Amino acid sequence: NKIILNTTLSSMKTTIFWGYFLFPLFTLLGLSAFSQGSDTQAGATGVPVTLPFAATGSTVSATNNYDIGGTTVDDGPDWFYYHCATSNATIWVTITFTPNITNPVLPSITILDATGVTLLGQTQIFGDNSGTYGIPYTPTAGQCYYFVIDNDGATGGFNYNISMSNT
């Protein structure tokens, strides 16, 4: 009995020590190094996504950092994801969302080249429909791209689930 008691106390000390050390470390890393995407192009470049990728996101607290002249498809709060293609396989970008009932938005997915200037593809859902929609894009291996989740300028934004894969 005495040996079991000493082993249990010894294990508790180790568990307590590692728990106190690891929890703050993982909390800190979870807020920075492991987060995906960003409210800005520069921020997204620092945390590129690898495929397959899936995440929950929101444009609710985001700012409007990206607009194309002459269209309102992308004139609202936006969120950027950055990906560098390793093959020429088609990438499917899909979002599932539920619009805000009092202020519906028209979500869009925009694909830009690595400069963040050249529009390569864009799709938008019209009306206040809930559901899933997406856009396929065939990248060039070795090139990097921004995938932007945006809306039509309505305030408040929306929550969404995003997935990106090339299978």
Short mmCIF file of the C-alpha atoms (twelve columns), coordinates in Angstrom:
data_MODEL
# 
_entry.id   MODEL 
# 
loop_
_atom_site.group_PDB 
_atom_site.id 
_atom_site.type_symbol 
_atom_site.label_atom_id 
_atom_site.label_alt_id 
_atom_site.label_comp_id 
_atom_site.label_asym_id 
_atom_site.label_seq_id 
_atom_site.Cartn_x 
_atom_site.Cartn_y 
_atom_site.Cartn_z 
_atom_site.pdbx_PDB_model_num 
ATOM 1   C CA . ASN A 1   0.000   0.000  0.000   1 
ATOM 2   C CA . LYS A 2   2.759   2.415  0.809   1 
ATOM 3   C CA . ILE A 3   4.378   2.015  -2.614  1 
ATOM 4   C CA . ILE A 4   1.073   2.624  -4.432  1 
ATOM 5   C CA . LEU A 5   0.423   5.752  -2.370  1 
ATOM 6   C CA . ASN A 6   3.882   7.150  -3.173  1 
ATOM 7   C CA . THR A 7   3.433   6.410  -6.879  1 
ATOM 8   C CA . THR A 8   0.051   8.145  -6.909  1 
ATOM 9   C CA . LEU A 9   1.404   11.223 -5.152  1 
ATOM 10  C CA . SER A 10  4.384   11.308 -7.485  1 
ATOM 11  C CA . SER A 11  2.095   11.135 -10.556 1 
ATOM 12  C CA . MET A 12  -0.122  13.885 -9.175  1 
ATOM 13  C CA . LYS A 13  2.867   16.183 -8.749  1 
ATOM 14  C CA . THR A 14  3.949   15.564 -12.336 1 
ATOM 15  C CA . THR A 15  0.425   16.090 -13.660 1 
ATOM 16  C CA . ILE A 16  -0.050  19.280 -11.701 1 
ATOM 17  C CA . PHE A 17  3.321   20.657 -12.814 1 
ATOM 18  C CA . TRP A 18  2.708   19.937 -16.518 1 
ATOM 19  C CA . GLY A 19  -0.860  21.207 -16.295 1 
ATOM 20  C CA . TYR A 20  0.260   24.547 -14.889 1 
ATOM 21  C CA . PHE A 21  2.970   24.821 -17.533 1 
ATOM 22  C CA . LEU A 22  1.110   23.596 -20.644 1 
ATOM 23  C CA . PHE A 23  -2.262  25.319 -20.205 1 
ATOM 24  C CA . PRO A 24  -0.902  28.891 -20.488 1 
ATOM 25  C CA . LEU A 25  1.413   27.825 -23.323 1 
ATOM 26  C CA . PHE A 26  -1.376  26.245 -25.400 1 
ATOM 27  C CA . THR A 27  -3.689  29.160 -24.626 1 
ATOM 28  C CA . LEU A 28  -1.085  31.626 -25.899 1 
ATOM 29  C CA . LEU A 29  -0.297  29.565 -29.011 1 
ATOM 30  C CA . GLY A 30  -3.972  28.967 -29.704 1 
ATOM 31  C CA . LEU A 31  -4.500  32.709 -29.936 1 
ATOM 32  C CA . SER A 32  -1.671  33.302 -32.348 1 
ATOM 33  C CA . ALA A 33  0.336   30.594 -34.088 1 
ATOM 34  C CA . PHE A 34  -2.508  28.129 -34.589 1 
ATOM 35  C CA . SER A 35  -5.236  30.567 -35.678 1 
ATOM 36  C CA . GLN A 36  -6.076  30.606 -39.381 1 
ATOM 37  C CA . GLY A 37  -6.890  33.488 -41.636 1 
ATOM 38  C CA . SER A 38  -6.955  37.149 -40.775 1 
ATOM 39  C CA . ASP A 39  -8.854  40.390 -41.106 1 
ATOM 40  C CA . THR A 40  -6.035  41.625 -43.391 1 
ATOM 41  C CA . GLN A 41  -4.061  40.218 -46.315 1 
ATOM 42  C CA . ALA A 42  -0.773  40.629 -44.462 1 
ATOM 43  C CA . GLY A 43  -2.136  38.793 -41.429 1 
ATOM 44  C CA . ALA A 44  -3.391  35.879 -43.539 1 
ATOM 45  C CA . THR A 45  -0.018  35.559 -45.290 1 
ATOM 46  C CA . GLY A 46  1.556   34.847 -41.897 1 
ATOM 47  C CA . VAL A 47  -0.736  31.863 -41.238 1 
ATOM 48  C CA . PRO A 48  -1.217  30.025 -44.568 1 
ATOM 49  C CA . VAL A 49  -3.684  27.146 -44.682 1 
ATOM 50  C CA . THR A 50  -2.909  23.655 -45.938 1 
ATOM 51  C CA . LEU A 51  -5.435  21.422 -47.665 1 
ATOM 52  C CA . PRO A 52  -7.737  19.932 -46.721 1 
ATOM 53  C CA . PHE A 53  -8.812  22.832 -44.514 1 
ATOM 54  C CA . ALA A 54  -11.986 23.409 -42.500 1 
ATOM 55  C CA . ALA A 55  -12.774 26.115 -39.970 1 
ATOM 56  C CA . THR A 56  -15.515 28.172 -38.417 1 
ATOM 57  C CA . GLY A 57  -15.232 31.883 -39.087 1 
ATOM 58  C CA . SER A 58  -17.034 35.172 -38.885 1 
ATOM 59  C CA . THR A 59  -17.078 38.543 -40.568 1 
ATOM 60  C CA . VAL A 60  -19.069 39.995 -37.647 1 
ATOM 61  C CA . SER A 61  -16.169 41.900 -36.033 1 
ATOM 62  C CA . ALA A 62  -14.097 42.234 -39.203 1 
ATOM 63  C CA . THR A 63  -13.426 45.447 -41.082 1 
ATOM 64  C CA . ASN A 64  -13.774 46.128 -44.796 1 
ATOM 65  C CA . ASN A 65  -10.261 45.730 -46.218 1 
ATOM 66  C CA . TYR A 66  -11.083 44.611 -49.749 1 
ATOM 67  C CA . ASP A 67  -13.333 46.064 -52.477 1 
ATOM 68  C CA . ILE A 68  -13.449 45.800 -56.259 1 
ATOM 69  C CA . GLY A 69  -14.362 49.054 -57.962 1 
ATOM 70  C CA . GLY A 70  -17.786 49.067 -59.585 1 
ATOM 71  C CA . THR A 71  -19.342 46.239 -57.559 1 
ATOM 72  C CA . THR A 72  -20.945 45.968 -54.145 1 
ATOM 73  C CA . VAL A 73  -20.450 42.188 -53.936 1 
ATOM 74  C CA . ASP A 74  -17.448 42.644 -51.659 1 
ATOM 75  C CA . ASP A 75  -18.001 46.004 -49.959 1 
ATOM 76  C CA . GLY A 76  -18.462 44.750 -46.402 1 
ATOM 77  C CA . PRO A 77  -16.594 43.088 -43.540 1 
ATOM 78  C CA . ASP A 78  -14.218 40.423 -44.868 1 
ATOM 79  C CA . TRP A 79  -11.892 37.621 -43.756 1 
ATOM 80  C CA . PHE A 80  -8.804  36.403 -45.671 1 
ATOM 81  C CA . TYR A 81  -7.301  32.928 -46.017 1 
ATOM 82  C CA . TYR A 82  -3.939  32.395 -47.760 1 
ATOM 83  C CA . HIS A 83  -2.900  29.187 -49.518 1 
ATOM 84  C CA . CYS A 84  0.117   28.208 -51.615 1 
ATOM 85  C CA . ALA A 85  -0.785  25.495 -54.125 1 
ATOM 86  C CA . THR A 86  1.364   22.373 -54.266 1 
ATOM 87  C CA . SER A 87  -0.385  21.003 -57.374 1 
ATOM 88  C CA . ASN A 88  -2.647  22.039 -60.243 1 
ATOM 89  C CA . ALA A 89  -5.577  20.091 -58.763 1 
ATOM 90  C CA . THR A 90  -8.840  22.069 -58.621 1 
ATOM 91  C CA . ILE A 91  -9.511  23.617 -55.209 1 
ATOM 92  C CA . TRP A 92  -13.109 23.641 -54.009 1 
ATOM 93  C CA . VAL A 93  -13.894 26.451 -51.569 1 
ATOM 94  C CA . THR A 94  -17.242 25.998 -49.844 1 
ATOM 95  C CA . ILE A 95  -19.008 28.001 -47.148 1 
ATOM 96  C CA . THR A 96  -22.102 27.195 -45.148 1 
ATOM 97  C CA . PHE A 97  -23.786 30.152 -43.490 1 
ATOM 98  C CA . THR A 98  -26.958 31.458 -41.910 1 
ATOM 99  C CA . PRO A 99  -27.713 35.117 -42.598 1 
ATOM 100 C CA . ASN A 100 -28.656 37.570 -39.904 1 
ATOM 101 C CA . ILE A 101 -32.479 37.669 -39.941 1 
ATOM 102 C CA . THR A 102 -32.813 41.402 -39.227 1 
ATOM 103 C CA . ASN A 103 -30.112 42.462 -41.687 1 
ATOM 104 C CA . PRO A 104 -29.505 39.741 -44.313 1 
ATOM 105 C CA . VAL A 105 -26.180 39.789 -46.116 1 
ATOM 106 C CA . LEU A 106 -25.086 38.514 -49.507 1 
ATOM 107 C CA . PRO A 107 -21.923 36.493 -48.803 1 
ATOM 108 C CA . SER A 108 -19.286 36.122 -51.487 1 
ATOM 109 C CA . ILE A 109 -16.110 34.114 -52.019 1 
ATOM 110 C CA . THR A 110 -13.357 35.968 -53.890 1 
ATOM 111 C CA . ILE A 111 -10.075 34.481 -55.117 1 
ATOM 112 C CA . LEU A 112 -7.094  36.811 -55.614 1 
ATOM 113 C CA . ASP A 113 -3.515  36.234 -56.724 1 
ATOM 114 C CA . ALA A 114 -0.637  36.570 -54.246 1 
ATOM 115 C CA . THR A 115 -0.371  40.317 -54.874 1 
ATOM 116 C CA . GLY A 116 -3.908  40.653 -53.492 1 
ATOM 117 C CA . VAL A 117 -4.831  42.829 -56.472 1 
ATOM 118 C CA . THR A 118 -5.793  40.591 -59.397 1 
ATOM 119 C CA . LEU A 119 -9.282  39.088 -59.226 1 
ATOM 120 C CA . LEU A 120 -9.208  35.446 -60.360 1 
ATOM 121 C CA . GLY A 121 -12.688 34.284 -59.390 1 
ATOM 122 C CA . GLN A 122 -15.747 35.372 -57.447 1 
ATOM 123 C CA . THR A 123 -19.140 33.989 -56.546 1 
ATOM 124 C CA . GLN A 124 -21.997 35.341 -54.469 1 
ATOM 125 C CA . ILE A 125 -25.296 34.066 -53.147 1 
ATOM 126 C CA . PHE A 126 -28.285 36.338 -53.617 1 
ATOM 127 C CA . GLY A 127 -31.140 36.811 -51.177 1 
ATOM 128 C CA . ASP A 128 -31.191 35.785 -47.558 1 
ATOM 129 C CA . ASN A 129 -30.976 32.054 -48.253 1 
ATOM 130 C CA . SER A 130 -29.229 29.825 -45.774 1 
ATOM 131 C CA . GLY A 131 -27.186 27.018 -47.108 1 
ATOM 132 C CA . THR A 132 -23.976 25.896 -48.687 1 
ATOM 133 C CA . TYR A 133 -22.344 27.166 -51.835 1 
ATOM 134 C CA . GLY A 134 -18.869 27.361 -53.245 1 
ATOM 135 C CA . ILE A 135 -16.517 28.020 -56.087 1 
ATOM 136 C CA . PRO A 136 -13.958 25.807 -57.834 1 
ATOM 137 C CA . TYR A 137 -10.574 27.215 -58.779 1 
ATOM 138 C CA . THR A 138 -7.685  25.571 -60.629 1 
ATOM 139 C CA . PRO A 139 -4.424  26.989 -59.259 1 
ATOM 140 C CA . THR A 140 -0.912  26.891 -60.643 1 
ATOM 141 C CA . ALA A 141 1.426   24.738 -58.558 1 
ATOM 142 C CA . GLY A 142 3.889   26.892 -56.634 1 
ATOM 143 C CA . GLN A 143 1.644   29.991 -56.717 1 
ATOM 144 C CA . CYS A 144 -0.103  31.500 -53.690 1 
ATOM 145 C CA . TYR A 145 -3.648  32.831 -53.443 1 
ATOM 146 C CA . TYR A 146 -5.986  34.737 -51.152 1 
ATOM 147 C CA . PHE A 147 -9.476  33.341 -50.575 1 
ATOM 148 C CA . VAL A 148 -11.697 36.116 -49.208 1 
ATOM 149 C CA . ILE A 149 -15.047 35.641 -47.480 1 
ATOM 150 C CA . ASP A 150 -16.918 38.930 -47.834 1 
ATOM 151 C CA . ASN A 151 -20.383 40.473 -48.010 1 
ATOM 152 C CA . ASP A 152 -22.278 43.278 -49.723 1 
ATOM 153 C CA . GLY A 153 -21.705 46.111 -47.287 1 
ATOM 154 C CA . ALA A 154 -24.417 45.176 -44.813 1 
ATOM 155 C CA . THR A 155 -23.297 45.869 -41.287 1 
ATOM 156 C CA . GLY A 156 -23.001 43.076 -38.807 1 
ATOM 157 C CA . GLY A 157 -21.477 40.411 -41.030 1 
ATOM 158 C CA . PHE A 158 -22.261 36.712 -40.664 1 
ATOM 159 C CA . ASN A 159 -20.908 33.486 -39.189 1 
ATOM 160 C CA . TYR A 160 -19.848 30.680 -41.517 1 
ATOM 161 C CA . ASN A 161 -18.102 27.336 -41.868 1 
ATOM 162 C CA . ILE A 162 -15.484 27.143 -44.593 1 
ATOM 163 C CA . SER A 163 -13.872 24.133 -46.205 1 
ATOM 164 C CA . MET A 164 -11.167 24.000 -48.828 1 
ATOM 165 C CA . SER A 165 -10.009 20.823 -50.515 1 
ATOM 166 C CA . ASN A 166 -8.630  19.576 -53.792 1 
ATOM 167 C CA . THR A 167 -10.162 16.111 -53.697 1 
# 
